[in-house]
Amino acid sequence: MEHAAPVIAIDGPTASGKGTVAQRVASALGWHYLDSGALYRLAALRALETGISVSDARALAEAARTLDPVFSDGRITLDGREVTDDIRREDVGLLASRIAVHPELRAALLELQRSFRRPPGLVADGRDMGTVVFPDARLKVFLTATAEARAERRHKQLSDKGFSSSIAALLQDLKVRDERDSSRSTAPLKPAEDARRLDSSDLTIDQVVAQILDWHGKG
Ligand code: DC
């Protein structure tokens, strides 16, 4: 039974480290991994490339409904083309945050997100995983970090990929996105009531992963 597969939901603001943490938890358990932000980014990339307006919710939802990405070995392919690095661009991330306010688009991505739930289990990364997409997740973690710590991480992430960026500009972007993501009326960025909070600002990735595995083991 597909729905018997357990889910660990890891939510939190952008650049909180949840992506890396969720992937590590998934590989430690031998579970599947869902990067829900990547789906919003894929929808944004498609909107950008096909010229769909940010305000055209119906066209955005249609574009999202027909997304058929292939995730394999950390690479993402869309329509036969590799887009792994393209979707990490700041302009794509900002557009993803803007189109994510539309309930029609969020609804269009629900089924795709839930299709990742397969045995032996799923670690789902994204801001509404524990509140909307998998409300029955057995463990919900809300991972935070200060905006400064997150700007530094994003800066490092980008420079590792060969993109240059300014920490001050990234900090500003993060604040704008946090504000928009937490104040929007559809699926705002907020912890599920039954989520455990974890501030990662002063923790290593290993420490964060160990804490989550410990909670999972005791769950
Ligand atoms: O986590 P990220 O930076 O890859 O996400 C990109 C944008 O997608 C984020 O600013 C808001 C949106 N998003 C969302 O609304 N819900 C999710 N579950 C994941 C991402």
Short mmCIF file of C-alpha atoms and ligand atoms in Angstrom, two decimals:
data_model
loop_
_atom_site.label_atom_id
_atom_site.label_comp_id
_atom_site.label_asym_id
_atom_site.label_seq_id
_atom_site.Cartn_x
_atom_site.Cartn_y
_atom_site.Cartn_z
CA MET A 1 0.00 0.00 0.00
CA GLU A 2 1.55 3.21 -1.16
CA HIS A 3 0.20 5.30 1.67
CA ALA A 4 1.66 3.02 4.29
CA ALA A 5 5.10 4.40 3.47
CA PRO A 6 6.27 6.57 6.37
CA VAL A 7 7.26 10.19 5.81
CA ILE A 8 9.71 12.44 7.59
CA ALA A 9 8.90 16.05 6.74
CA ILE A 10 11.63 18.65 6.97
CA ASP A 11 10.40 22.22 6.60
CA GLY A 12 12.07 25.55 7.03
CA PRO A 13 13.03 28.77 5.32
CA THR A 14 15.17 28.94 2.20
CA ALA A 15 18.88 28.11 2.72
CA SER A 16 18.28 26.71 6.21
CA GLY A 17 20.29 23.67 5.14
CA LYS A 18 17.19 21.50 4.96
CA GLY A 19 18.04 20.19 1.48
CA THR A 20 21.40 18.79 2.48
CA VAL A 21 20.06 17.55 5.80
CA ALA A 22 17.04 15.86 4.23
CA GLN A 23 19.20 14.12 1.61
CA ARG A 24 21.57 12.83 4.29
CA VAL A 25 18.71 11.58 6.46
CA ALA A 26 17.19 9.85 3.41
CA SER A 27 20.43 8.13 2.48
CA ALA A 28 21.11 7.09 6.11
CA LEU A 29 17.71 5.38 6.20
CA GLY A 30 17.75 4.16 2.58
CA TRP A 31 14.56 6.15 1.92
CA HIS A 32 13.44 8.21 -1.05
CA TYR A 33 13.96 11.95 -1.08
CA LEU A 34 11.70 14.74 -2.31
CA ASP A 35 13.09 18.23 -2.94
CA SER A 36 9.79 20.06 -3.27
CA GLY A 37 11.53 23.40 -3.84
CA ALA A 38 13.01 21.90 -7.01
CA LEU A 39 9.48 21.34 -8.33
CA TYR A 40 8.59 25.00 -7.76
CA ARG A 41 11.87 25.97 -9.38
CA LEU A 42 11.14 23.71 -12.37
CA ALA A 43 7.74 25.36 -12.76
CA ALA A 44 9.44 28.77 -12.54
CA LEU A 45 12.05 27.83 -15.14
CA ARG A 46 9.35 26.66 -17.50
CA ALA A 47 7.35 29.86 -16.94
CA LEU A 48 10.44 31.93 -17.61
CA GLU A 49 11.31 30.08 -20.79
CA THR A 50 7.81 29.99 -22.20
CA GLY A 51 7.01 33.57 -21.27
CA ILE A 52 4.14 32.90 -18.83
CA SER A 53 3.30 35.91 -16.72
CA VAL A 54 3.80 35.73 -12.93
CA SER A 55 0.17 36.70 -12.47
CA ASP A 56 -1.34 34.15 -14.87
CA ALA A 57 -2.21 31.52 -12.25
CA ARG A 58 -4.11 29.30 -14.65
CA ALA A 59 -1.31 29.08 -17.22
CA LEU A 60 1.23 28.53 -14.45
CA ALA A 61 -0.84 25.69 -13.02
CA GLU A 62 -1.18 24.11 -16.46
CA ALA A 63 2.58 24.34 -17.00
CA ALA A 64 3.15 22.74 -13.57
CA ARG A 65 0.64 19.95 -14.16
CA THR A 66 2.52 18.73 -17.22
CA LEU A 67 5.96 18.77 -15.58
CA ASP A 68 7.55 15.36 -15.88
CA PRO A 69 11.02 15.73 -14.37
CA VAL A 70 13.44 12.85 -13.93
CA PHE A 71 15.50 12.83 -10.72
CA SER A 72 18.51 10.58 -10.88
CA ASP A 73 21.82 10.60 -8.97
CA GLY A 74 21.28 14.17 -7.84
CA ARG A 75 20.72 15.38 -11.42
CA ILE A 76 17.41 16.72 -12.72
CA THR A 77 16.29 16.36 -16.31
CA LEU A 78 13.27 18.13 -17.77
CA ASP A 79 12.06 17.37 -21.29
CA GLY A 80 15.31 15.55 -22.00
CA ARG A 81 17.49 18.48 -20.99
CA GLU A 82 19.58 18.70 -17.86
CA VAL A 83 18.47 21.64 -15.70
CA THR A 84 20.19 20.83 -12.37
CA ASP A 85 22.20 24.06 -12.30
CA ASP A 86 19.66 26.26 -14.08
CA ILE A 87 17.02 25.79 -11.42
CA ARG A 88 19.49 26.89 -8.71
CA ARG A 89 19.89 30.34 -10.28
CA GLU A 90 18.80 33.22 -8.06
CA ASP A 91 16.40 34.58 -10.69
CA VAL A 92 14.70 31.18 -10.89
CA GLY A 93 14.50 30.94 -7.07
CA LEU A 94 12.98 34.39 -6.81
CA LEU A 95 10.45 33.60 -9.52
CA ALA A 96 9.62 30.31 -7.78
CA SER A 97 8.87 32.24 -4.62
CA ARG A 98 6.62 34.64 -6.56
CA ILE A 99 4.59 32.01 -8.40
CA ALA A 100 4.29 29.88 -5.23
CA VAL A 101 1.68 32.32 -3.90
CA HIS A 102 -0.95 30.97 -6.33
CA PRO A 103 -3.22 28.27 -4.83
CA GLU A 104 -3.84 26.90 -8.36
CA LEU A 105 -0.14 26.29 -8.87
CA ARG A 106 0.27 24.70 -5.42
CA ALA A 107 -2.67 22.40 -6.10
CA ALA A 108 -1.19 21.41 -9.47
CA LEU A 109 2.02 20.32 -7.75
CA LEU A 110 0.34 18.31 -4.97
CA GLU A 111 -0.10 15.06 -6.87
CA LEU A 112 3.43 15.19 -8.25
CA GLN A 113 4.80 15.69 -4.74
CA ARG A 114 2.74 12.85 -3.26
CA SER A 115 3.87 10.47 -6.01
CA PHE A 116 7.30 10.43 -4.34
CA ARG A 117 5.84 8.61 -1.33
CA ARG A 118 6.95 5.03 -1.85
CA PRO A 119 8.24 2.23 0.39
CA PRO A 120 10.39 1.98 2.39
CA GLY A 121 9.80 5.67 3.18
CA LEU A 122 10.20 9.27 2.10
CA VAL A 123 12.12 12.22 3.47
CA ALA A 124 10.32 15.28 2.13
CA ASP A 125 12.01 18.65 2.10
CA GLY A 126 10.02 21.85 1.78
CA ARG A 127 8.11 24.46 3.65
CA ASP A 128 4.64 22.96 3.66
CA MET A 129 5.54 19.27 3.76
CA GLY A 130 4.32 18.77 7.33
CA THR A 131 1.36 21.15 7.14
CA VAL A 132 -0.20 20.52 3.72
CA VAL A 133 1.40 17.84 1.57
CA PHE A 134 2.05 15.11 4.17
CA PRO A 135 0.09 16.15 7.28
CA ASP A 136 0.29 12.53 8.51
CA ALA A 137 4.11 12.48 8.46
CA ARG A 138 5.41 10.50 11.43
CA LEU A 139 8.14 13.04 12.20
CA LYS A 140 8.04 16.75 11.35
CA VAL A 141 11.09 18.91 11.77
CA PHE A 142 11.15 22.68 11.36
CA LEU A 143 14.75 23.61 10.66
CA THR A 144 15.73 27.23 11.13
CA ALA A 145 18.90 29.31 11.06
CA THR A 146 19.50 33.05 11.29
CA ALA A 147 19.21 35.00 8.03
CA GLU A 148 22.94 35.79 8.29
CA ALA A 149 23.93 32.13 8.62
CA ARG A 150 21.66 31.28 5.70
CA ALA A 151 23.07 34.07 3.47
CA GLU A 152 26.58 32.77 4.12
CA ARG A 153 25.56 29.21 3.25
CA ARG A 154 23.83 30.31 0.06
CA HIS A 155 26.93 32.34 -0.89
CA LYS A 156 29.13 29.29 -0.42
CA GLN A 157 26.69 27.07 -2.31
CA LEU A 158 26.70 29.47 -5.27
CA SER A 159 30.47 29.91 -5.31
CA ASP A 160 30.92 26.12 -5.22
CA LYS A 161 28.89 26.06 -8.41
CA GLY A 162 31.01 28.81 -9.94
CA PHE A 163 28.47 31.65 -9.53
CA SER A 164 29.60 34.89 -7.92
CA SER A 165 27.32 36.68 -5.46
CA SER A 166 27.35 39.30 -2.73
CA ILE A 167 26.44 38.26 0.82
CA ALA A 168 24.69 41.60 1.43
CA ALA A 169 22.51 41.16 -1.67
CA LEU A 170 21.75 37.54 -0.76
CA LEU A 171 20.79 38.60 2.77
CA GLN A 172 18.43 41.18 1.33
CA ASP A 173 16.91 38.60 -1.06
CA LEU A 174 16.45 36.11 1.77
CA LYS A 175 14.63 38.66 3.89
CA VAL A 176 12.30 39.57 1.04
CA ARG A 177 11.59 35.89 0.37
CA ASP A 178 11.10 35.06 4.05
CA GLU A 179 8.63 37.91 4.31
CA ARG A 180 6.72 36.86 1.20
CA ASP A 181 6.83 33.15 2.08
CA SER A 182 5.58 33.71 5.64
CA SER A 183 2.94 36.32 4.92
CA ARG A 184 1.25 34.75 1.90
CA SER A 185 -2.23 33.44 2.54
CA THR A 186 -1.76 30.06 0.84
CA ALA A 187 0.56 27.61 2.65
CA PRO A 188 2.60 30.24 4.47
CA LEU A 189 6.00 29.33 5.85
CA LYS A 190 5.15 28.22 9.36
CA PRO A 191 5.90 25.15 11.44
CA ALA A 192 3.26 22.45 11.74
CA GLU A 193 1.83 22.43 15.25
CA ASP A 194 3.35 19.05 15.90
CA ALA A 195 6.76 19.91 14.39
CA ARG A 196 9.98 19.77 16.39
CA ARG A 197 12.06 22.90 15.96
CA LEU A 198 15.78 22.76 15.37
CA ASP A 199 17.99 25.84 15.08
CA SER A 200 20.99 24.88 12.94
CA SER A 201 22.86 28.21 13.07
CA ASP A 202 25.56 26.82 15.37
CA LEU A 203 25.34 23.15 14.49
CA THR A 204 27.24 21.16 11.89
CA ILE A 205 25.27 19.23 9.29
CA ASP A 206 26.31 15.98 10.98
CA GLN A 207 24.90 17.18 14.30
CA VAL A 208 21.60 18.16 12.69
CA VAL A 209 21.32 14.81 10.88
CA ALA A 210 22.16 12.91 14.08
CA GLN A 211 19.46 14.78 16.00
CA ILE A 212 16.81 13.96 13.40
CA LEU A 213 17.81 10.28 13.24
CA ASP A 214 17.64 10.19 17.02
CA TRP A 215 14.11 11.64 17.01
CA HIS A 216 13.14 9.18 14.27
CA GLY A 217 14.52 6.24 16.24
CA LYS A 218 12.55 7.23 19.30
CA GLY A 219 9.39 8.02 17.35
O1 DC B 1 13.57 25.85 -1.01
P1 DC B 1 13.83 26.56 -2.32
O2 DC B 1 14.62 27.83 -2.18
O3 DC B 1 14.38 25.65 -3.37
O4 DC B 1 12.36 26.97 -2.85
C1 DC B 1 12.15 27.88 -3.92
C2 DC B 1 10.81 28.58 -3.75
O5 DC B 1 9.74 27.66 -3.98
C3 DC B 1 10.57 29.16 -2.37
O6 DC B 1 11.00 30.50 -2.27
C4 DC B 1 9.06 29.06 -2.21
C5 DC B 1 8.67 27.91 -3.09
N1 DC B 1 8.36 26.67 -2.36
C6 DC B 1 7.12 26.56 -1.78
O7 DC B 1 6.33 27.50 -1.85
N2 DC B 1 6.74 25.39 -1.16
C7 DC B 1 7.61 24.36 -1.06
N3 DC B 1 7.25 23.24 -0.46
C8 DC B 1 8.90 24.48 -1.62
C9 DC B 1 9.24 25.64 -2.26
#
